[in-house]
Amino acid sequence: ARRLGRSRRIVSAKIPIGINGKRIKERDRTLIHNSTARKSERLFNVLPQSVRNITETTTETFKRHLDKWLSSIPDTPKIDGYGANVAAETNSIFHQTRYCIVR
């Protein structure tokens, strides 16, 4: 049985401007922001609550729900100027989720 728990989100700490009185270089702040862990946090938080909060289920059931949601996201990359009608900034799930097809 699929059970929905309370709303789960990953809350990431803000990237500090400085540590121990030393200022962190912008390059290092960018590396932290673009790290795999931070990107994973942002992608997890983009998942709809109905997928994100599934508990006590098999991996296959979770994957089925995830696949159903992913099929609603448009796959419309911009290619060399041919993306004039593409609404999203990039083809990233993070940007494309704003244009999900409601089923």
mmCIF file of C-alpha atoms in Angstrom:
data_model
loop_
_atom_site.group_PDB
_atom_site.id
_atom_site.type_symbol
_atom_site.label_atom_id
_atom_site.label_comp_id
_atom_site.label_asym_id
_atom_site.label_seq_id
_atom_site.Cartn_x
_atom_site.Cartn_y
_atom_site.Cartn_z
ATOM 1 C CA ALA A 1 0.000 0.000 0.000
ATOM 2 C CA ARG A 2 1.296 3.415 -0.945
ATOM 3 C CA ARG A 3 1.470 5.775 1.970
ATOM 4 C CA LEU A 4 2.109 9.486 1.804
ATOM 5 C CA GLY A 5 4.020 10.921 4.725
ATOM 6 C CA ARG A 6 4.493 14.556 5.538
ATOM 7 C CA SER A 7 6.047 16.756 2.898
ATOM 8 C CA ARG A 8 9.730 15.930 2.582
ATOM 9 C CA ARG A 9 12.245 18.380 1.155
ATOM 10 C CA ILE A 10 16.005 18.675 1.318
ATOM 11 C CA VAL A 11 17.001 21.953 2.878
ATOM 12 C CA SER A 12 20.537 22.852 1.918
ATOM 13 C CA ALA A 13 22.631 25.217 3.938
ATOM 14 C CA LYS A 14 23.395 28.565 2.394
ATOM 15 C CA ILE A 15 26.864 28.805 0.937
ATOM 16 C CA PRO A 16 28.753 31.070 3.335
ATOM 17 C CA ILE A 17 30.505 34.191 2.119
ATOM 18 C CA GLY A 18 33.344 33.564 4.517
ATOM 19 C CA ILE A 19 34.708 31.067 7.016
ATOM 20 C CA ASN A 20 36.925 31.901 10.000
ATOM 21 C CA GLY A 21 37.264 35.484 8.876
ATOM 22 C CA LYS A 22 38.420 34.525 5.357
ATOM 23 C CA ARG A 23 36.262 35.308 2.355
ATOM 24 C CA ILE A 24 35.411 32.340 0.110
ATOM 25 C CA LYS A 25 36.326 32.993 -3.506
ATOM 26 C CA GLU A 26 33.429 33.265 -5.944
ATOM 27 C CA ARG A 27 34.953 30.401 -7.944
ATOM 28 C CA ASP A 28 34.783 28.115 -4.892
ATOM 29 C CA ARG A 29 31.197 29.194 -4.142
ATOM 30 C CA THR A 30 30.310 28.302 -7.746
ATOM 31 C CA LEU A 31 31.976 24.889 -7.373
ATOM 32 C CA ILE A 32 29.905 24.223 -4.245
ATOM 33 C CA HIS A 33 26.692 25.390 -5.952
ATOM 34 C CA ASN A 34 27.347 23.147 -8.980
ATOM 35 C CA SER A 35 28.449 20.083 -6.986
ATOM 36 C CA THR A 36 26.609 16.798 -7.490
ATOM 37 C CA ALA A 37 25.187 16.942 -3.961
ATOM 38 C CA ARG A 38 23.669 20.405 -4.477
ATOM 39 C CA LYS A 39 22.269 19.487 -7.899
ATOM 40 C CA SER A 40 20.730 16.333 -6.398
ATOM 41 C CA GLU A 41 19.076 18.404 -3.668
ATOM 42 C CA ARG A 42 17.540 20.760 -6.203
ATOM 43 C CA LEU A 43 16.282 17.893 -8.404
ATOM 44 C CA PHE A 44 14.765 16.055 -5.423
ATOM 45 C CA ASN A 45 12.930 19.213 -4.395
ATOM 46 C CA VAL A 46 11.491 19.570 -7.921
ATOM 47 C CA LEU A 47 9.714 16.209 -7.610
ATOM 48 C CA PRO A 48 5.992 16.591 -6.946
ATOM 49 C CA GLN A 49 4.906 15.861 -3.403
ATOM 50 C CA SER A 50 3.054 12.728 -4.527
ATOM 51 C CA VAL A 51 6.347 11.181 -5.710
ATOM 52 C CA ARG A 52 8.693 12.735 -3.161
ATOM 53 C CA ASN A 53 6.698 11.516 -0.154
ATOM 54 C CA ILE A 54 6.127 7.881 -1.154
ATOM 55 C CA THR A 55 7.176 5.590 1.694
ATOM 56 C CA GLU A 56 6.936 1.904 2.557
ATOM 57 C CA THR A 57 6.871 0.707 -1.037
ATOM 58 C CA THR A 58 9.082 -1.296 -3.368
ATOM 59 C CA THR A 59 11.693 0.254 -5.606
ATOM 60 C CA GLU A 60 9.702 -0.866 -8.642
ATOM 61 C CA THR A 61 6.580 0.945 -7.423
ATOM 62 C CA PHE A 62 8.562 4.127 -6.798
ATOM 63 C CA LYS A 63 10.156 3.863 -10.250
ATOM 64 C CA ARG A 64 6.728 3.416 -11.847
ATOM 65 C CA HIS A 65 5.461 6.614 -10.187
ATOM 66 C CA LEU A 66 8.659 8.451 -11.136
ATOM 67 C CA ASP A 67 8.387 7.280 -14.772
ATOM 68 C CA LYS A 68 4.766 8.417 -14.951
ATOM 69 C CA TRP A 69 5.759 11.881 -13.703
ATOM 70 C CA LEU A 70 8.816 12.080 -15.989
ATOM 71 C CA SER A 71 6.647 11.274 -19.021
ATOM 72 C CA SER A 72 4.680 14.481 -18.343
ATOM 73 C CA ILE A 73 7.779 16.671 -18.678
ATOM 74 C CA PRO A 74 8.387 17.993 -22.192
ATOM 75 C CA ASP A 75 11.669 17.019 -23.843
ATOM 76 C CA THR A 76 12.260 20.094 -25.968
ATOM 77 C CA PRO A 77 15.917 21.083 -26.192
ATOM 78 C CA LYS A 78 17.021 24.254 -27.930
ATOM 79 C CA ILE A 79 19.242 23.312 -30.863
ATOM 80 C CA ASP A 80 21.200 25.974 -32.766
ATOM 81 C CA GLY A 81 18.455 28.567 -32.924
ATOM 82 C CA TYR A 82 15.651 26.090 -33.663
ATOM 83 C CA GLY A 83 14.311 26.421 -30.133
ATOM 84 C CA ALA A 84 12.477 29.679 -30.741
ATOM 85 C CA ASN A 85 9.208 28.153 -29.513
ATOM 86 C CA VAL A 86 10.741 26.454 -26.469
ATOM 87 C CA ALA A 87 9.434 28.062 -23.301
ATOM 88 C CA ALA A 88 11.977 26.685 -20.809
ATOM 89 C CA GLU A 89 15.399 28.229 -20.300
ATOM 90 C CA THR A 90 17.156 24.847 -20.763
ATOM 91 C CA ASN A 91 16.176 21.206 -21.248
ATOM 92 C CA SER A 92 16.993 20.486 -17.603
ATOM 93 C CA ILE A 93 14.252 18.837 -15.539
ATOM 94 C CA PHE A 94 14.711 21.730 -13.126
ATOM 95 C CA HIS A 95 13.559 24.202 -15.818
ATOM 96 C CA GLN A 96 11.166 21.968 -17.794
ATOM 97 C CA THR A 97 8.978 21.065 -14.782
ATOM 98 C CA ARG A 98 7.261 24.436 -15.027
ATOM 99 C CA TYR A 99 5.771 23.245 -18.317
ATOM 100 C CA CYS A 100 4.556 19.753 -17.267
ATOM 101 C CA ILE A 101 1.676 18.247 -19.179
ATOM 102 C CA VAL A 102 -1.224 17.789 -16.764
ATOM 103 C CA ARG A 103 -2.824 14.346 -17.175
#
